[in-house]
Coordinates of C-alpha atoms and ligand atoms in Angstrom, one line a residue:
M181 CA 0.0 0.0 0.0
A182 CA 1.2 3.5 -0.8
T183 CA 1.9 5.7 2.2
P184 CA -1.1 7.9 2.8
K185 CA -0.7 11.6 2.0
T186 CA -3.6 12.9 4.0
V187 CA -4.6 11.1 7.2
L188 CA -7.8 12.0 9.1
V189 CA -7.1 11.3 12.8
T190 CA -10.2 11.2 15.0
G191 CA -9.6 11.8 18.7
G192 CA -6.2 13.4 17.9
A193 CA -6.5 15.7 21.0
G194 CA -6.6 12.7 23.3
F195 CA -3.8 10.8 25.0
I196 CA -3.0 8.3 22.3
G197 CA -4.3 10.4 19.4
S198 CA -2.0 13.3 20.3
A199 CA 1.0 10.9 20.4
V200 CA -0.1 9.7 16.9
V201 CA -0.4 13.3 15.6
R202 CA 3.0 14.3 17.0
L203 CA 4.6 11.2 15.5
L204 CA 3.0 11.8 12.0
I205 CA 4.1 15.4 11.9
A206 CA 7.6 14.7 13.2
E207 CA 8.5 11.4 11.4
T208 CA 6.4 11.1 8.2
D209 CA 5.4 13.4 5.3
A210 CA 1.7 12.9 5.9
R211 CA -0.7 15.8 6.1
V212 CA -2.8 15.4 9.4
V213 CA -6.3 16.5 9.9
N214 CA -7.3 16.1 13.6
L215 CA -11.0 15.8 14.1
D216 CA -11.9 16.1 17.8
K217 CA -14.9 17.2 19.8
L218 CA -12.6 18.4 22.7
T219 CA -14.5 16.6 25.5
Y220 CA -13.2 16.7 29.1
A221 CA -10.5 14.2 28.1
A222 CA -8.9 16.4 25.4
S223 CA -5.3 16.8 26.2
G224 CA -4.9 20.6 26.5
T225 CA -1.5 21.7 25.2
A226 CA -0.4 18.2 24.0
L227 CA -0.4 19.4 20.4
R228 CA 1.4 22.7 20.9
S229 CA 4.5 21.4 19.1
V230 CA 2.6 20.6 15.9
E231 CA 0.1 23.5 15.7
D232 CA 2.3 25.7 13.5
S233 CA 3.0 23.0 11.0
D234 CA 1.5 23.6 7.5
R235 CA 0.8 19.8 7.4
Y236 CA -1.5 20.1 10.4
A237 CA -5.2 21.0 10.5
F238 CA -7.7 20.9 13.3
E239 CA -11.5 20.4 13.0
Q240 CA -13.6 20.6 16.2
A241 CA -16.5 18.2 15.5
D242 CA -18.5 15.4 17.0
I243 CA -18.2 12.0 15.2
V244 CA -22.0 11.6 15.8
D245 CA -22.6 14.6 13.6
A246 CA -23.1 13.2 10.0
A247 CA -23.3 16.6 8.3
A248 CA -20.0 17.7 10.0
L249 CA -18.3 14.5 8.9
K250 CA -19.5 14.9 5.3
R251 CA -18.1 18.5 5.2
I252 CA -14.7 17.4 6.7
F253 CA -14.3 14.5 4.3
E254 CA -15.1 16.8 1.3
T255 CA -12.8 19.5 2.5
H256 CA -9.8 17.4 3.3
D257 CA -10.1 14.5 0.9
P258 CA -8.2 12.0 3.1
D259 CA -6.3 8.9 1.9
A260 CA -6.8 7.1 5.3
V261 CA -8.7 7.4 8.5
M262 CA -7.2 6.6 11.9
H263 CA -10.2 6.3 14.3
L264 CA -9.3 6.9 17.9
A265 CA -12.1 9.2 19.1
A266 CA -13.9 7.4 22.0
E267 CA -15.1 7.7 25.5
S268 CA -12.2 5.7 27.1
H269 CA -12.5 5.5 30.9
V270 CA -13.9 2.2 32.2
D271 CA -15.0 3.7 35.6
R272 CA -16.9 6.5 33.9
S273 CA -18.7 3.9 31.7
I274 CA -20.1 2.3 34.9
D275 CA -21.6 5.5 36.2
G276 CA -22.7 6.9 32.8
P277 CA -22.8 4.5 29.9
E278 CA -24.9 6.7 27.6
D279 CA -21.9 8.7 26.2
F280 CA -20.1 5.5 25.5
I281 CA -23.0 4.2 23.4
Q282 CA -23.3 7.4 21.5
T283 CA -19.7 8.1 20.7
N284 CA -18.2 4.6 20.5
I285 CA -21.0 2.8 18.7
V286 CA -23.2 5.5 17.0
G287 CA -20.2 7.7 16.3
T288 CA -18.2 4.8 14.7
F289 CA -21.3 4.0 12.6
R290 CA -21.6 7.6 11.3
L291 CA -17.8 7.7 10.6
L292 CA -18.0 4.4 8.6
Q293 CA -20.9 5.8 6.6
A294 CA -19.0 9.0 5.8
A295 CA -15.9 7.0 4.9
R296 CA -18.0 4.8 2.5
Q297 CA -19.4 7.9 0.8
H298 CA -15.9 9.3 0.5
L299 CA -14.5 6.0 -0.9
D300 CA -17.1 6.3 -3.7
T301 CA -15.4 9.5 -4.8
L302 CA -12.0 7.9 -5.1
E303 CA -10.7 6.1 -8.2
G304 CA -7.8 3.8 -9.2
A305 CA -4.8 3.6 -7.1
R306 CA -6.1 6.0 -4.5
R307 CA -9.2 3.9 -4.0
D308 CA -7.2 0.7 -3.7
A309 CA -4.9 2.3 -1.1
F310 CA -7.6 3.9 1.0
R311 CA -7.7 2.5 4.6
F312 CA -10.1 2.9 7.6
H313 CA -8.0 2.0 10.7
H314 CA -10.0 1.3 13.8
I315 CA -8.0 1.6 17.0
S316 CA -9.4 -0.7 19.7
T317 CA -8.5 -2.3 23.0
D318 CA -7.7 -5.8 24.3
E319 CA -10.5 -5.4 26.8
V320 CA -13.0 -6.6 24.0
F321 CA -11.5 -10.1 24.7
G322 CA -12.7 -10.2 28.3
S323 CA -10.7 -11.4 31.3
L324 CA -8.0 -14.1 31.5
G325 CA -7.1 -16.4 34.4
D326 CA -3.5 -16.9 35.5
D327 CA -2.5 -18.4 32.1
G328 CA -3.0 -17.7 28.4
M329 CA -2.8 -14.6 26.2
F330 CA -5.2 -12.8 23.8
T331 CA -4.5 -13.5 20.1
E332 CA -6.3 -12.1 17.1
E333 CA -8.4 -15.3 17.1
T334 CA -9.6 -15.0 20.7
A335 CA -13.4 -14.8 20.9
Y336 CA -14.9 -11.5 22.0
D337 CA -16.2 -11.5 25.6
P338 CA -16.5 -7.9 26.8
R339 CA -17.5 -7.3 30.4
S340 CA -17.8 -3.5 31.0
P341 CA -20.0 -1.0 29.3
Y342 CA -16.7 0.5 27.8
S343 CA -15.4 -2.8 26.4
A344 CA -18.8 -3.7 25.1
S345 CA -19.1 -0.4 23.3
K346 CA -15.6 -1.0 21.8
A347 CA -16.5 -4.6 20.8
S348 CA -19.6 -3.3 19.1
S349 CA -17.6 -0.8 17.1
D350 CA -15.1 -3.5 16.1
H351 CA -18.0 -5.6 14.8
L352 CA -19.4 -2.6 12.9
V353 CA -16.0 -1.9 11.3
R354 CA -15.6 -5.6 10.2
A355 CA -19.1 -5.6 8.9
W356 CA -18.5 -2.5 6.8
G357 CA -15.4 -4.2 5.4
E358 CA -17.2 -7.4 4.5
T359 CA -20.6 -5.9 3.3
F360 CA -19.6 -2.7 1.7
G361 CA -16.0 -3.4 0.7
L362 CA -14.6 -0.6 2.9
P363 CA -10.8 -1.4 3.1
I364 CA -10.6 -1.7 6.9
V365 CA -7.8 -2.6 9.3
L366 CA -8.1 -3.1 13.1
S367 CA -5.7 -3.1 16.0
N368 CA -6.4 -4.1 19.6
C369 CA -3.9 -2.8 22.2
S370 CA -3.2 -3.3 25.8
N371 CA -3.1 -0.5 28.4
N372 CA -1.1 2.5 27.5
Y373 CA 0.9 4.9 29.7
G374 CA 3.2 7.8 29.2
P375 CA 3.2 11.6 28.8
Y376 CA -0.2 13.5 28.5
H377 CA -2.1 10.6 30.1
F378 CA -5.3 12.1 31.6
P379 CA -4.9 12.5 35.5
E380 CA -7.9 10.2 36.2
K381 CA -6.2 7.0 34.9
L382 CA -4.3 4.7 37.2
I383 CA -0.7 5.6 36.5
P384 CA -1.0 9.4 36.4
L385 CA -3.4 9.3 39.3
M386 CA -0.9 7.5 41.4
I387 CA 2.0 9.7 40.4
I388 CA 0.0 12.9 41.3
K389 CA -1.4 11.6 44.6
G390 CA 2.0 10.1 45.5
L391 CA 3.7 13.5 44.8
R392 CA 1.1 15.2 47.0
G393 CA 1.5 12.6 49.8
E394 CA -2.1 11.6 49.6
P395 CA -3.5 8.0 50.1
L396 CA -3.0 5.8 47.0
P397 CA -6.3 3.9 46.4
V398 CA -5.7 0.4 45.0
Y399 CA -8.7 -1.5 43.9
G400 CA -9.4 -4.9 45.6
D401 CA -6.2 -6.7 46.5
G402 CA -4.2 -5.1 43.8
Q403 CA -3.5 -8.4 42.1
N404 CA -5.4 -7.6 38.8
V405 CA -2.8 -7.8 36.0
R406 CA -2.5 -5.4 33.0
D407 CA 0.0 -5.6 30.1
W408 CA 1.5 -2.1 29.8
L409 CA 2.7 -0.4 26.6
Y410 CA 4.5 3.0 26.4
V411 CA 2.2 5.3 24.3
E412 CA 4.9 6.3 21.8
D413 CA 5.5 2.6 21.0
H414 CA 1.7 2.3 20.4
A415 CA 1.7 5.3 18.1
R416 CA 4.5 3.8 16.1
A417 CA 2.7 0.5 15.9
L418 CA -0.4 2.3 14.7
W419 CA 1.5 4.0 11.9
T420 CA 3.0 0.6 11.0
V421 CA -0.4 -1.1 10.8
L422 CA -1.8 1.8 8.8
S423 CA 0.9 2.0 6.2
R424 CA 1.9 -1.8 6.0
G425 CA -1.1 -3.8 7.4
A426 CA -3.2 -5.9 5.0
A427 CA -6.8 -4.8 4.4
G428 CA -9.3 -6.9 6.4
E429 CA -6.7 -7.9 9.0
S430 CA -6.5 -7.2 12.7
Y431 CA -3.3 -6.9 14.7
N432 CA -2.8 -7.2 18.5
I433 CA -0.4 -4.7 20.0
G434 CA 1.3 -5.2 23.3
G435 CA 4.5 -4.7 25.2
H436 CA 5.1 -8.0 27.0
N437 CA 4.9 -6.1 30.3
E438 CA 2.5 -7.9 32.5
M439 CA 2.3 -6.3 35.9
S440 CA -0.1 -6.5 38.9
N441 CA -1.7 -3.1 39.7
L442 CA 0.0 -3.3 43.1
A443 CA 3.5 -3.8 41.5
V444 CA 2.8 -0.8 39.2
V445 CA 1.9 1.4 42.2
E446 CA 4.9 0.2 44.2
T447 CA 7.2 1.0 41.3
I448 CA 5.8 4.5 41.1
C449 CA 6.2 5.0 44.8
D450 CA 9.9 4.0 44.6
L451 CA 10.5 6.3 41.6
L452 CA 8.8 9.2 43.4
D453 CA 10.9 8.6 46.5
R454 CA 14.0 8.7 44.3
H455 CA 13.1 11.7 42.1
A456 CA 10.6 13.9 44.0
P457 CA 10.9 15.8 47.2
A458 CA 10.9 13.5 50.3
L459 CA 7.7 13.0 52.3
S460 CA 7.6 14.5 55.8
G461 CA 9.4 12.3 58.3
G462 CA 11.2 10.6 55.4
R463 CA 8.4 8.1 55.0
S464 CA 8.4 5.8 52.0
R465 CA 5.5 6.4 49.6
R466 CA 4.6 2.7 49.8
E467 CA 3.1 3.6 53.2
L468 CA 0.4 5.6 51.3
I469 CA -1.0 2.5 49.6
T470 CA -4.6 1.9 50.7
F471 CA -6.7 -1.0 49.5
V472 CA -10.3 0.1 48.5
T473 CA -13.4 -1.7 47.4
D474 CA -12.9 -3.3 44.0
R475 CA -14.4 -2.0 40.7
P476 CA -17.6 -3.8 39.9
G477 CA -16.9 -6.6 37.3
H478 CA -13.1 -5.8 37.5
D479 CA -11.4 -8.0 34.8
F480 CA -8.7 -10.1 36.5
R481 CA -6.0 -10.2 33.8
Y482 CA -5.2 -9.0 30.3
A483 CA -2.1 -10.2 28.3
I484 CA -1.4 -9.6 24.6
D485 CA 0.2 -12.0 22.2
A486 CA 1.8 -9.5 19.8
A487 CA 3.5 -12.2 17.6
K488 CA 1.5 -11.3 14.5
I489 CA 2.5 -7.6 14.2
E490 CA 6.1 -8.5 15.1
R491 CA 6.2 -11.3 12.4
D492 CA 4.2 -9.8 9.6
L493 CA 5.0 -6.1 10.0
G494 CA 8.3 -6.0 11.9
W495 CA 7.1 -3.9 14.8
T496 CA 8.6 -4.3 18.3
P497 CA 8.3 -1.9 21.3
R498 CA 11.4 0.3 22.1
E499 CA 10.6 0.8 25.8
T500 CA 10.6 -1.8 28.6
F501 CA 8.2 -1.1 31.5
E502 CA 11.2 0.0 33.6
S503 CA 12.5 2.5 31.1
G504 CA 9.0 3.8 30.1
I505 CA 7.7 4.2 33.7
E506 CA 10.8 6.1 34.7
K507 CA 10.4 8.5 31.7
T508 CA 6.8 8.9 32.6
V509 CA 7.3 9.7 36.3
R510 CA 10.0 12.3 35.4
W511 CA 7.7 13.8 32.7
Y512 CA 4.9 14.3 35.3
L513 CA 7.4 15.9 37.7
E514 CA 8.6 18.3 35.0
N515 CA 5.1 19.1 33.5
E516 CA 3.0 20.1 36.5
G517 CA 1.7 23.0 34.4
W518 CA 0.0 20.5 32.0
W519 CA -1.7 18.2 34.5
Q520 CA -2.4 20.6 37.4
P521 CA -5.4 22.4 35.6
L522 CA -6.8 19.1 34.4
A523 CA -6.6 17.6 37.8
A524 CA -8.2 20.7 39.3
R525 CA -11.0 20.7 36.7
T526 CA -12.1 17.1 37.1
G527 CA -11.1 16.5 40.8
L528 CA -9.4 13.2 41.4
S529 CA -12.1 11.6 43.5
R530 CA -13.3 8.1 42.8
V531 CA -16.0 7.3 40.2
G532 CA -17.4 4.0 38.8
T533 CA -18.5 2.3 42.0
G534 CA -21.8 1.6 40.4
A535 CA -23.6 3.8 42.9
A536 CA -24.4 6.6 40.4
G537 CA -27.3 5.0 38.7
T538 CA -27.9 5.3 34.9
G539 CA -27.3 9.0 34.4
K540 CA -25.1 10.5 31.7
T541 CA -21.6 11.6 32.5
G542 CA -21.0 15.3 32.3
Ligands
NAD123 P1 -8.8 9.7 25.5 O1 -10.0 9.6 26.3 O2 -7.5 10.2 26.1 O3 -9.1 10.6 24.2 C1 -10.2 10.5 23.4 C2 -10.3 11.7 22.5 O4 -11.5 11.5 21.7 C3 -10.4 13.0 23.3 O5 -9.6 14.0 22.7 C4 -11.9 13.4 23.1 O6 -12.1 14.8 23.0 C5 -12.2 12.7 21.7 N1 -13.7 12.5 21.6 C6 -14.5 11.8 22.5 N2 -15.7 11.8 22.0 C7 -15.7 12.3 20.8 C8 -16.7 12.5 19.8 N3 -18.0 12.1 20.0 N4 -16.3 13.1 18.6 C9 -15.0 13.5 18.4 N5 -14.1 13.4 19.3 C10 -14.4 12.8 20.5 O7 -8.6 8.2 24.9 P2 -7.2 7.5 24.6 O8 -6.7 6.8 25.8 O9 -6.2 8.4 23.9 O10 -7.7 6.3 23.6 C11 -7.8 6.5 22.2 C12 -8.4 5.3 21.6 O11 -7.5 4.2 21.8 C13 -9.7 4.9 22.1 O12 -10.5 4.5 21.0 C14 -9.5 3.8 23.0 O13 -10.6 2.9 23.1 C15 -8.3 3.1 22.4 N6 -7.4 2.4 23.4 C16 -6.9 3.0 24.5 C17 -6.0 2.4 25.3 C18 -5.5 3.1 26.6 O14 -4.8 2.4 27.3 N7 -5.7 4.3 26.8 C19 -5.6 1.1 25.0 C20 -6.1 0.5 23.9 C21 -7.0 1.2 23.0

């Protein structure tokens, strides 16, 4: 496939989307159109370094808005779509699933329809090379026990409103490929971490609370396992899948970094003790760890078998968990000006205990 000249990135103001946009501007020749609604999760100044590029354009729009999508496709005439826009926080999906259904399912449907209409305007090599890349999560595969890994063939078994909405969107994307001949490609990735990660997510939350000397709330007994990938490694993997992946295929992306939540939090405590000002009385930050009631339906373990993307497309991660988490902790220490306003705006109190009923999230 020819390298796409113009890439429409949805959700490009988010955590992973902004890493994708920065990568595309810095390391490719692609023109990037960032379509983002700018919800609470948009990453503030994460795109400052690309905003002056003549290869970067921004469109504030909702992917549920069919008329806006039509105008944006007509205006920018993309060669590929990288679809990252989503509601992404599992705990919020428990308190308020409505936005997850709207954006992740209805929004993906509207985007697929707009891409189909756009494909009809393309001819020859441009039509053959067009790609719709759906960025998804390993959470669609459900929960593992102590053994085994998710492969591309693992049956879907989503457990949370978030993962069910992402599974739905994966199915829609495959159906648009089979039924309407839209050249699609999918990727399912494990948990990301790194710079510009919204303060409500586990790793930044623990860094910020640990820095402030506040209790560090660990769900359940802390033994739930996640497979962590540094966000810039994910961004590189996504570009690899878009530019070299085969139409109709899906690729699992992961970093071979399985860690219990407790081990992640202990690592952060130790890094903060080393790099941040000491706590009063010289206490270790591990003493701040507090076990709290588990998340309802908390999946026990995720682990990704990334053999296919390594074998077929030659992608491997550059960071280990040790190198990536050290970079991340240092980044948060040096970039308080980025996270402080976001933390103040949303508060860092717990959501997603299931006590909030069926209302929408704000
Ligand atoms: P994020 O919440 O940080 O960012 C989402 C972005 O989408 C935000 O900028 C937001 O403004 C935008 N958005 C939300 N609703 C929109 C709408 N209706 N129209 C247009 N824009 C909208 O999310 P993230 O962590 O960067 O995740 C990006 C994608 O990657 C998601 O699809 C997510 O499911 C997937 N994913 C995330 C992870 C992870 O660990 N964070 C892992 C695997 C896959």
